[in-house]
XYZ file of C-alpha atoms in Angstrom:
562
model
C -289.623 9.028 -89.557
C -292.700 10.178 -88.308
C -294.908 8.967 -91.541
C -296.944 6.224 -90.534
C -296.268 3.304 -93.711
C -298.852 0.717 -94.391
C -296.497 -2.192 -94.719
C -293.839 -3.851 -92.377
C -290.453 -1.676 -93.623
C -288.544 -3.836 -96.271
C -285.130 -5.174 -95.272
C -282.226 -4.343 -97.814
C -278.664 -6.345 -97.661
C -275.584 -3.563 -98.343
C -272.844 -6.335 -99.054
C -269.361 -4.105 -98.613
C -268.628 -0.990 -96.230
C -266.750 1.402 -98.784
C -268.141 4.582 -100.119
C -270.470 2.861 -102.215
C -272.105 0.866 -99.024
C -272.343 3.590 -97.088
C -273.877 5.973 -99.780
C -276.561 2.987 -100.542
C -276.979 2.517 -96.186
C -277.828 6.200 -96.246
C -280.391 6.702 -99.054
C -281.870 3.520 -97.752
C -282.164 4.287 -93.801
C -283.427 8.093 -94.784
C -285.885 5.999 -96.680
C -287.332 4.126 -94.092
C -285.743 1.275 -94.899
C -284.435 -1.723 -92.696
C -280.340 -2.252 -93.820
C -278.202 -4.850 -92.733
C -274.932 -3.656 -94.059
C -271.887 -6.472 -94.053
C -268.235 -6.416 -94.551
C -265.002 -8.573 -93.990
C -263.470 -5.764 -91.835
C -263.993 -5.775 -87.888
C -265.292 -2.731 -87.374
C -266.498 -0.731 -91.032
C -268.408 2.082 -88.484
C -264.915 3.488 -88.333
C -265.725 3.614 -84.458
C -262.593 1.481 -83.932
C -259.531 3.190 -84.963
C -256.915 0.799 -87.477
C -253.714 0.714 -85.039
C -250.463 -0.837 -85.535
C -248.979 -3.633 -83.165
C -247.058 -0.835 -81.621
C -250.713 1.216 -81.193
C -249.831 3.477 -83.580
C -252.672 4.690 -86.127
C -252.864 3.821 -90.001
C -254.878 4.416 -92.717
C -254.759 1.804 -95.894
C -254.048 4.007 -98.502
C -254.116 8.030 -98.871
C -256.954 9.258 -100.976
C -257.249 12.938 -101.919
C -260.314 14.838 -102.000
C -260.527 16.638 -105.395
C -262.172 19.990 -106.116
C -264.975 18.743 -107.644
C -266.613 16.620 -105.195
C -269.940 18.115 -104.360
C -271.787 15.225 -103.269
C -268.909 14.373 -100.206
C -268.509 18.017 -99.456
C -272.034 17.814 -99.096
C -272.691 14.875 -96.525
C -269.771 16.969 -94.676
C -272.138 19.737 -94.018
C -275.169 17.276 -93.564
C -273.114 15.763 -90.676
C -272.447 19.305 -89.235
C -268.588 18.796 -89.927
C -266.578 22.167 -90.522
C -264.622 21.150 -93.876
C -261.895 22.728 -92.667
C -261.997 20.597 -89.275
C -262.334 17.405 -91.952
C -259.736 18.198 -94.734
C -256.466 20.057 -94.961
C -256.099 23.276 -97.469
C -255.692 22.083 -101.196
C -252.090 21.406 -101.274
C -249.506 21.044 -104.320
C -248.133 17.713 -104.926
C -244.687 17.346 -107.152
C -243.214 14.518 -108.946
C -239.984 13.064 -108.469
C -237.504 10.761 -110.912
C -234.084 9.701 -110.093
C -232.870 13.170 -112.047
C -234.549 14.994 -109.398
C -237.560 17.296 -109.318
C -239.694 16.824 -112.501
C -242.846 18.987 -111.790
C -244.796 20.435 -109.276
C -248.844 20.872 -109.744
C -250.116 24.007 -108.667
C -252.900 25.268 -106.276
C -255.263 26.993 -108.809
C -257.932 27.963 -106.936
C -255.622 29.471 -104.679
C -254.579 31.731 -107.192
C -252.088 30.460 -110.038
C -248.925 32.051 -110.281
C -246.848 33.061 -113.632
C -243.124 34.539 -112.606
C -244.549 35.720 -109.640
C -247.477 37.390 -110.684
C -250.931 35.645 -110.072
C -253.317 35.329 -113.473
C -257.081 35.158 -113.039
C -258.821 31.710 -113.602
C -258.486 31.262 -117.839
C -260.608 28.869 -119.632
C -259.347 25.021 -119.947
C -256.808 24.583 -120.523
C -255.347 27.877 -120.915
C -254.865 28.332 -117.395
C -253.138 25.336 -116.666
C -250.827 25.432 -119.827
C -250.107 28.918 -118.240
C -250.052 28.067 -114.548
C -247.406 24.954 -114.954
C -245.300 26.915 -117.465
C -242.103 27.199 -114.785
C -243.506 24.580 -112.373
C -242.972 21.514 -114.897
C -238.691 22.123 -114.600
C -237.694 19.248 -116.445
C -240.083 18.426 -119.010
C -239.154 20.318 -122.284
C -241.916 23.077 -123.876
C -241.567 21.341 -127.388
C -242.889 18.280 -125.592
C -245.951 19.767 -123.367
C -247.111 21.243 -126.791
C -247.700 17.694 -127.770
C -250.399 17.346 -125.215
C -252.260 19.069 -127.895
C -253.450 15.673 -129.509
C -254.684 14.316 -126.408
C -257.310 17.566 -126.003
C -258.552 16.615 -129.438
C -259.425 12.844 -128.041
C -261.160 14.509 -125.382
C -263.268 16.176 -127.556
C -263.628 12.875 -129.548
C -264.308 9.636 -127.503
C -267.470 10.829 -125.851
C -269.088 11.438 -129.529
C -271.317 8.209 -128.614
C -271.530 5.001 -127.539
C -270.051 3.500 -130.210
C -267.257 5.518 -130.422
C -266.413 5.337 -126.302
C -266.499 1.709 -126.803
C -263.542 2.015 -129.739
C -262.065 3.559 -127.331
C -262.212 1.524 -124.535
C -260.939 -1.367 -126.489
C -257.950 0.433 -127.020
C -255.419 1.328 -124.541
C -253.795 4.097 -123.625
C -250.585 3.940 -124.638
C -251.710 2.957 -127.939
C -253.659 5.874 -128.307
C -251.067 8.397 -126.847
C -248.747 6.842 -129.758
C -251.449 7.574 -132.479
C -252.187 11.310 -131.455
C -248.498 11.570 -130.991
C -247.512 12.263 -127.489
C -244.077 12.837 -127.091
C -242.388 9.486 -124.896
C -241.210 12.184 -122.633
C -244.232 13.680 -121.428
C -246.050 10.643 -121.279
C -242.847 9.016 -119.284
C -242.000 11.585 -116.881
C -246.119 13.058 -115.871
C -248.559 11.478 -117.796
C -247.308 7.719 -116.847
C -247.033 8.214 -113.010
C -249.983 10.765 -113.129
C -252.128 7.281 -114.629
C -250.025 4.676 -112.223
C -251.453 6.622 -108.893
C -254.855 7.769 -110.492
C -255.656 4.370 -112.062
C -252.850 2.359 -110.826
C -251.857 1.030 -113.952
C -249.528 2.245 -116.408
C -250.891 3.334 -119.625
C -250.298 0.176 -122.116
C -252.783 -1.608 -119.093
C -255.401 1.157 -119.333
C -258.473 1.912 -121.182
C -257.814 4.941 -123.163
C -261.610 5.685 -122.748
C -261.092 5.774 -118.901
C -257.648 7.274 -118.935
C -259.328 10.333 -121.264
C -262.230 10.227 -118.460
C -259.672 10.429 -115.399
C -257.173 13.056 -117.117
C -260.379 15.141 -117.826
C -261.845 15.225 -114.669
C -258.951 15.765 -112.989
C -256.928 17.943 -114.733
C -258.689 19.392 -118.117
C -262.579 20.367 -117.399
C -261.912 23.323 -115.563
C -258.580 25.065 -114.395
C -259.408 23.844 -110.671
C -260.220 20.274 -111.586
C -257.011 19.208 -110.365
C -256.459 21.265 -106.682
C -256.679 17.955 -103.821
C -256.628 18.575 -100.470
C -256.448 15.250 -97.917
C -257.650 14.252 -94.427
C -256.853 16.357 -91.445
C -256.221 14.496 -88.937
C -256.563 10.538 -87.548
C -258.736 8.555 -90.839
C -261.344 9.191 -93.530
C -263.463 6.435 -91.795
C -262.507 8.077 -88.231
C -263.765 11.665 -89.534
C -266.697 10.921 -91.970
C -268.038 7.394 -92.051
C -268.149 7.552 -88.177
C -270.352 10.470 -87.448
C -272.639 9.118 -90.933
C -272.539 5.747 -89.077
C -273.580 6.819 -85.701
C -276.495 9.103 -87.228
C -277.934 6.257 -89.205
C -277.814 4.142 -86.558
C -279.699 6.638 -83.774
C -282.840 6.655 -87.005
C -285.696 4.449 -86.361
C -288.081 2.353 -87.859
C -291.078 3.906 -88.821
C -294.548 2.675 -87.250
C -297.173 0.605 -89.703
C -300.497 1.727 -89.974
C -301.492 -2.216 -89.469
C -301.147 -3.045 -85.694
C -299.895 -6.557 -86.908
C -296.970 -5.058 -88.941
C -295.913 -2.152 -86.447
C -293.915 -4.841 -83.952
C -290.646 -3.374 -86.056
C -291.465 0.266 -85.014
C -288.599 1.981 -83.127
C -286.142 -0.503 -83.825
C -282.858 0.672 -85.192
C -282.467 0.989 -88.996
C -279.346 -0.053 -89.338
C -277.571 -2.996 -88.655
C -273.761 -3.278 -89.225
C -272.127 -6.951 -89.387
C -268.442 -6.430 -89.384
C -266.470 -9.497 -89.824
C -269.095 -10.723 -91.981
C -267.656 -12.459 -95.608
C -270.824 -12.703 -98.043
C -270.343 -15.729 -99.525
C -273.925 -16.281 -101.476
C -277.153 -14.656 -102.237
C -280.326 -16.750 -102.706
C -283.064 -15.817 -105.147
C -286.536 -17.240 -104.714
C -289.324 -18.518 -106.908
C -289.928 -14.640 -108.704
C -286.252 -14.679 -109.201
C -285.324 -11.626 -106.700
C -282.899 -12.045 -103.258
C -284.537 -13.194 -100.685
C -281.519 -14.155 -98.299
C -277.502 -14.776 -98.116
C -274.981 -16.474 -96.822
C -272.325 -14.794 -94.787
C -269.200 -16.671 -92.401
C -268.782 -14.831 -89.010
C -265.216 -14.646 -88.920
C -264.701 -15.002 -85.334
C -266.747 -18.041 -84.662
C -266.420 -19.687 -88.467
C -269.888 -20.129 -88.524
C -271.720 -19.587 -91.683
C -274.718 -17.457 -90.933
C -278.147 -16.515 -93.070
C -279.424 -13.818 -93.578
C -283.319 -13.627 -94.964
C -286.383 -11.749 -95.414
C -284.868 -9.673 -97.682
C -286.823 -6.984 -100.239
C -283.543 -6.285 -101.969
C -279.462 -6.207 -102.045
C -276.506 -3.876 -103.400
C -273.574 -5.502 -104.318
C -271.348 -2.485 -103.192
C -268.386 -4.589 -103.789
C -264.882 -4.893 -106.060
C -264.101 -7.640 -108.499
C -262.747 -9.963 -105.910
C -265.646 -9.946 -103.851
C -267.437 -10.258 -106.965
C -265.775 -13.453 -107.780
C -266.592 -14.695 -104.328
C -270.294 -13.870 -104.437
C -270.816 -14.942 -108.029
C -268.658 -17.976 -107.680
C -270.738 -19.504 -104.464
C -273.933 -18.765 -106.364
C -274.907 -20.863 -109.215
C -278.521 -19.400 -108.981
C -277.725 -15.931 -109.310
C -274.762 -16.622 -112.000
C -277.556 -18.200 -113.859
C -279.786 -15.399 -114.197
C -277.344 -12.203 -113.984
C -274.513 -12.804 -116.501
C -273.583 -9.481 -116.297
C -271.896 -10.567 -112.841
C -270.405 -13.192 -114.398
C -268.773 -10.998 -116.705
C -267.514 -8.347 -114.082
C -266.260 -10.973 -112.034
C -263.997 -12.166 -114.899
C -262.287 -8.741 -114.266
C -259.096 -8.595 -112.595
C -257.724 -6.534 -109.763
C -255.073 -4.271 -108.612
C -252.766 -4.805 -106.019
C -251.945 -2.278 -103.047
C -249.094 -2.252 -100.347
C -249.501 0.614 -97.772
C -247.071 1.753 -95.502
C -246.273 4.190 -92.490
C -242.929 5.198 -91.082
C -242.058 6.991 -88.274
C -238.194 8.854 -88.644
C -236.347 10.597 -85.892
C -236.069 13.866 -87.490
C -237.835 16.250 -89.462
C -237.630 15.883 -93.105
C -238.636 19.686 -94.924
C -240.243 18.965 -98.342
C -241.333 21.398 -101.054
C -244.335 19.900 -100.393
C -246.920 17.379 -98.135
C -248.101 15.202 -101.440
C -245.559 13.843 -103.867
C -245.323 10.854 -106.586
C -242.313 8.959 -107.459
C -241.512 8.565 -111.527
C -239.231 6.300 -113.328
C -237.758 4.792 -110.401
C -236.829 0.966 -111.672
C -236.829 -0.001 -107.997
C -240.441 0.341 -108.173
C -240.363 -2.788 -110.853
C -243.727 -1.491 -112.733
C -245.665 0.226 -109.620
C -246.596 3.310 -109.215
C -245.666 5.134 -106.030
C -246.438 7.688 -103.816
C -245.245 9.619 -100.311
C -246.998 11.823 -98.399
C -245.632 13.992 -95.450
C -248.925 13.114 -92.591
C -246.261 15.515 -90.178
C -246.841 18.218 -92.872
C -250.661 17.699 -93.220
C -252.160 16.319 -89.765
C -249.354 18.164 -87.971
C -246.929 16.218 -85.676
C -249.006 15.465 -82.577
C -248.304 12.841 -80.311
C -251.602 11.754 -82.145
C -250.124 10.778 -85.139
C -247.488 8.991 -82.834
C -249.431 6.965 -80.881
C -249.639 8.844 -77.504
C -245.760 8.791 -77.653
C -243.856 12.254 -77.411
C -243.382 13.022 -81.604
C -239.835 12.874 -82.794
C -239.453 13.327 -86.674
C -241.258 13.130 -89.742
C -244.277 10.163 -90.151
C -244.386 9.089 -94.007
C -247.691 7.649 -95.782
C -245.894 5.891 -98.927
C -248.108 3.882 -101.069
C -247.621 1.493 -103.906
C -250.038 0.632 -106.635
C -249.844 -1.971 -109.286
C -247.634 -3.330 -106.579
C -247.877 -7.366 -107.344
C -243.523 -7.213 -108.434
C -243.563 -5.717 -104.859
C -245.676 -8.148 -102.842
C -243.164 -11.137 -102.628
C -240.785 -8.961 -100.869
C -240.646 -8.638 -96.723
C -241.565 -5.969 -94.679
C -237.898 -5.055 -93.886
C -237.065 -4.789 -97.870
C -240.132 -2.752 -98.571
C -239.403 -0.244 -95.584
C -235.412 -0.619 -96.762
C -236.717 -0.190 -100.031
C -238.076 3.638 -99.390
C -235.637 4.695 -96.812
C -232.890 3.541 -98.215
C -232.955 4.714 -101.711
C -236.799 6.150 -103.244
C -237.169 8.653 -100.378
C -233.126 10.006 -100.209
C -233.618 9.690 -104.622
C -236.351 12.520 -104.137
C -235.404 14.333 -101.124
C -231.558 14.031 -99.966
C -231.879 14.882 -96.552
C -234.331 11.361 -95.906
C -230.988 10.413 -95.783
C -229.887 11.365 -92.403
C -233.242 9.757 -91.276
C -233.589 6.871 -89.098
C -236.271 4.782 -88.869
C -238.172 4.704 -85.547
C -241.079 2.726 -86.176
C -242.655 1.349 -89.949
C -246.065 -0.707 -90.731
C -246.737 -2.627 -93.866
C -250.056 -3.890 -94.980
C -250.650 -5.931 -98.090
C -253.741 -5.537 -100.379
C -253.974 -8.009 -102.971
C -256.734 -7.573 -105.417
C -258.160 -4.558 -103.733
C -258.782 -2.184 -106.287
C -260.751 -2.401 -109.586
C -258.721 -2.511 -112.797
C -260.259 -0.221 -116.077
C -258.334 -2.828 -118.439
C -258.592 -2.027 -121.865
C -261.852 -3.282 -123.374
C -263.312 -4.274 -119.750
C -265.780 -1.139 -119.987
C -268.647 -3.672 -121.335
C -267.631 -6.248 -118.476
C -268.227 -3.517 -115.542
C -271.592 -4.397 -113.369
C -274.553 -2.129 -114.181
C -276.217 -0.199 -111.685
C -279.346 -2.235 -112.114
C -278.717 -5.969 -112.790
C -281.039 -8.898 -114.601
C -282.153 -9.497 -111.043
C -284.990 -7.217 -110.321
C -284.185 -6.271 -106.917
C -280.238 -6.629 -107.184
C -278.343 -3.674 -107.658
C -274.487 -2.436 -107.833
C -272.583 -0.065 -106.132
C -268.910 0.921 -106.676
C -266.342 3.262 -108.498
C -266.292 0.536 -111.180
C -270.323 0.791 -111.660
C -271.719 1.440 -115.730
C -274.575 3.700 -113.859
C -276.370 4.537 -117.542
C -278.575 6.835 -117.818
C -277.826 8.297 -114.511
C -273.990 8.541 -115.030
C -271.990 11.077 -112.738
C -269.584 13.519 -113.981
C -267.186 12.175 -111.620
C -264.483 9.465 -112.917
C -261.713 6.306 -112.320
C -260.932 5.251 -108.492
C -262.745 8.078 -107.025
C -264.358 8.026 -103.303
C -266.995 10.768 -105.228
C -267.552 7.900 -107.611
C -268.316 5.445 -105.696
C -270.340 7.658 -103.170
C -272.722 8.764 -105.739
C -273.070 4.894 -107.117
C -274.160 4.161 -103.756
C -276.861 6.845 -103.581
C -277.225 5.757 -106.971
C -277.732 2.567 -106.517
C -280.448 2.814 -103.687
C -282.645 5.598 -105.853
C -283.267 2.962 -108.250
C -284.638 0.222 -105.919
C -286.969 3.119 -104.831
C -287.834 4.047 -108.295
C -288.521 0.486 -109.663
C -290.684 0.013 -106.716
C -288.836 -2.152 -104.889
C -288.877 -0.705 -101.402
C -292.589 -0.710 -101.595
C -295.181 1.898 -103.291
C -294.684 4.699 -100.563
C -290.429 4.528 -100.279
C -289.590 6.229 -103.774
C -288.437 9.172 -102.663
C -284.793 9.538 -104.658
C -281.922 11.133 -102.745
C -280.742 14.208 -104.092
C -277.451 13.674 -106.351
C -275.357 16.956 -107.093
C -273.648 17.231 -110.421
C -270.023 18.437 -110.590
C -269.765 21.830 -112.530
C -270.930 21.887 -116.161
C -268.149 21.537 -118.963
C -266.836 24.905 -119.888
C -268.307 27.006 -123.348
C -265.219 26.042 -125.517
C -265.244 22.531 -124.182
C -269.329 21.997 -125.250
C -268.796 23.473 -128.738
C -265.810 22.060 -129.554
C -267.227 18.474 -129.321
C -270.575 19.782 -130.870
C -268.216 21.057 -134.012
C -266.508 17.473 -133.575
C -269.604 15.584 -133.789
C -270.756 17.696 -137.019
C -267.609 17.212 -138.453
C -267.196 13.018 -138.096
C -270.490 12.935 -138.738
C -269.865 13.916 -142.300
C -267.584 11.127 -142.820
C -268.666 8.238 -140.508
C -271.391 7.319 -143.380
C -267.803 6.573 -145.280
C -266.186 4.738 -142.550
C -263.409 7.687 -142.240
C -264.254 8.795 -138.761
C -261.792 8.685 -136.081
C -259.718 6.429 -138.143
C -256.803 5.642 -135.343
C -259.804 3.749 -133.473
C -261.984 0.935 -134.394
């Protein structure tokens, strides 16, 4: 911040305080850039700890932190955070039905084990065929060899646009059907593997996003899939804090007019928690110049002008809210129309504390087939296991058991039911179903929170619907895991905090290269890309695209989609 700019420093509205907000706050601020970023929760610096009535802590939802995510691991290191002070080892995770154990995911880079003996890293997907070969107990060889069809779709959908959007408009289960996926495989890993990775179940899924997620997470390299979670306390608590408090200690730069260099040394950053964006308002060129916010503690509805430019870092029920309480900007973006026709996902989240120590085979697991979970996906993780049991994790209090992160996605069968049922629900008969001895448990303390809405939806043929990185409005972008970011489209895939990090950074880079920000503020910030696809992997869709190429001109290419 010591370049002296020519013009007052242009004010940018960041409208939501996920990943994507505070990847577009960053680029902007190290910019020299004025932000005002605004969100509906209290406090979205992460400087005020989430805590239960009983002043225990809780975190809405457990996210994992996948091998390949460069860009995170690298604001980590920015911030001068040790990783390993930040994230746990990569851990397994296993999958329970009500017949018991079903499969347990290895830790490849760890070293991937064979009847004891450990096998080097193999190319995709070799090594993971090999790895899971006596880790998958129940599942049957005859039907894992059927997996075979889906690594010829891999090779397939990407061929080009056209073909991604055939794809798209197809879903997942259909697909799965067509390249003949056994009903096992897909019923006992691949459906629960899609229900807590997408949070739908595969006849609600793209199958172009369902390829893209099972890829990146499982298929481009023998790694892809190792996941490793948060220490200790919250993701907001260990990263977004120390981001927030360094973008918030960086100044405005000084103008070289005297006129314009009042704003000099003021803080870049301003954070409105409580804030709901309710409207944007373009001016006579047809850009945002100003919004519309309510303070949730007084009510009042608030303005917010002067603005240069906005990112829309926000899901599709904030979308809906934004779009719907501005006729202006639905007018002349109908692009946001369109990705505020989407639909949502809904989340329940809860936290119990037992009186005893429960001993798992491991910290991360997923429940499968369980009817109790009427359609949702579900998941349990063992925060004892993977923070440690410190009278942190209990509140102060002196720890007594085993404290239990279970979460539920696609959870709207779930929602009508109380507190007590949900909590009675898991400790009563999904936890003892997996892991008998939950059963001499008892329940010392338990939290529920309710998301409705919260998370975005990859419907089949909603690929086309997703907001673009740049929008019709000239200085109106979009940030988010749900983002189309075109030509400058990450490796990184689905409900994923990488995602919607990069979309952020994203997101601000291209009001900086369009000119937005002002002729000396387009410096881009740096974007890594995850590892290049393996040899076999690059020639195999090459030979692909040769072959269906031959027949296309005939209309006989990649006849089970259309």
């Amino acid at each position: 911040h010591n370049v002296r700019m020519s013009a007052e420093p242009p004010h940018v509205a960041v409208v939501g305080g996920g990943w994507g907000g505070w990847g577009a706050a960053k680029a902007l601020v190290e910019n020299g850039c004025k932000v005002t970023l605004l969100d509906a929760i209290p406090d979205p610096t992460g400087a005020t700890p989430y805590l239960t009535p009983s002043g225990k802590p809780f975190e809405a939802g457990t996210r994992g932190f996948w091998f390949d995510y460069p860009n995170i691991n690298d604001l980590v290191a920015q911030l001068g955070l040790q990783e390993s002070e930040v994230f746990t080892d990569f851990t397994n995770s296993s999958f329970y039905s009500p017949d018991g154990l079903e499969a347990t995911a290895p830790v490849f880079s760890k070293g991937a084990e064979i009847f004891g003996q450990r096998i080097p890293e193999l190319p995709s997907p070799l090594g993971q065929v090999a790895a899971t070969l006596e880790r998958f107990e129940r599942i049957p060889v005859a039907d894992r060899v059927t997996m075979v069809g889906l690594l010829y779709a891999m090779l397939d959908y990407t061929r080009d646009a056209e073909t991604f959007e055939a794809y798209d408009r197809m879903s997942a289960h259909q697909l799965f059907i067509k390249m003949g996926i056994s009903k096992r495989l897909v019923d006992d890993f691949i459906r629960p593997t899609l229900l807590v990775g997408l949070f739908k179940p595969p006849e609600e899924l793209s199958a172009a996003v369902a390829m893209e997620l099972l890829y990146y997470y499982a298929l481009a390299h023998q790694t892809s899939f190792d996941v490793r979670w948060i220490r200790s306390k919250s993701i907001s608590e260990l990263i977004v804090a120390p981001m927030a408090e360094r973008l918030a200690a960086a100044t405005l730069p000084p103008a070289a007019d005297a006129a314009d260099a009042a704003a000099a040394g003021e803080p870049a950053l301003t954070v409105s928690g409580g804030s709901f964006v309710q409207s944007l308002d373009l001016g006579d060129g047809g850009g945002v110049v100003g919004l519309k916010y309510r303070d949730a503690k007084s009510g009042e509805v608030k303005e917010l002008d002067g603005l240069s430019g906005c990112v829309l870092a926000l899901g599709a029920k904030g979308m809906k809210a934004v779009v719907g309480g501005s006729p202006a900007l639905a007018a002349r973006a109908p692009e946001l129309c369109r990705a505020a026709s989407l639909d949502s996902i809904d989340v329940i989240a809860v936290r119990i504390w037992l009186d005893k120590e429960v001993a798992t085979r491991t910290p991360a697991n997923v429940f499968s087939k369980f009817e109790a979970l009427r359609g949702a996906g579900g998941t349990f993780f063992m925060l004892d296991q993977l923070q440690g049991n410190t009278e942190e994790l209990w509140g102060g209090e002196a720890p007594q058991g085993s404290v239990v992160a279970c979460d539920f996605y696609n959870a709207g069968a779930l929602l009508p039911l109380s507190n007590e049922a949900i909590v009675d629900l898991l400790t009563k008969e999904l936890l003892p179903s997996a892991v008998g001895a939950f059963g001499g448990a008892a329940v010392v303390d338990a939290h529920v929170q309710r998301f409705p809405g919260a998370v975005s939806w990859f419907s089949p043929g909603s690929f086309l619907k997703r907001p673009p990185l740049q929008t019709s409005v000239p200085n109106l972008v979009c940030a988010g895991d749900w983002v189309r970011m075109g030509e400058r489209e990450h490796g990184a895939k689905g409900l994923c905090q990488e995602r919607a990090y990069v979309s952020g950074l994203e997101a601000a880079n291209a009001l900086a290269r369009d000119g937005r920000l002002g002729p000396e503020r387009k410096a881009q910030h740096p974007v890594i890309p995850i590892r290049d696809d393996e040899p076999q992997v690059v020639a195999g869709r090459k030979a692909n695209a040769a072959f269906q190429g031959l027949f296309k001109p005939l209309g006989l290419d990649s006849p089970w989609v259309r």
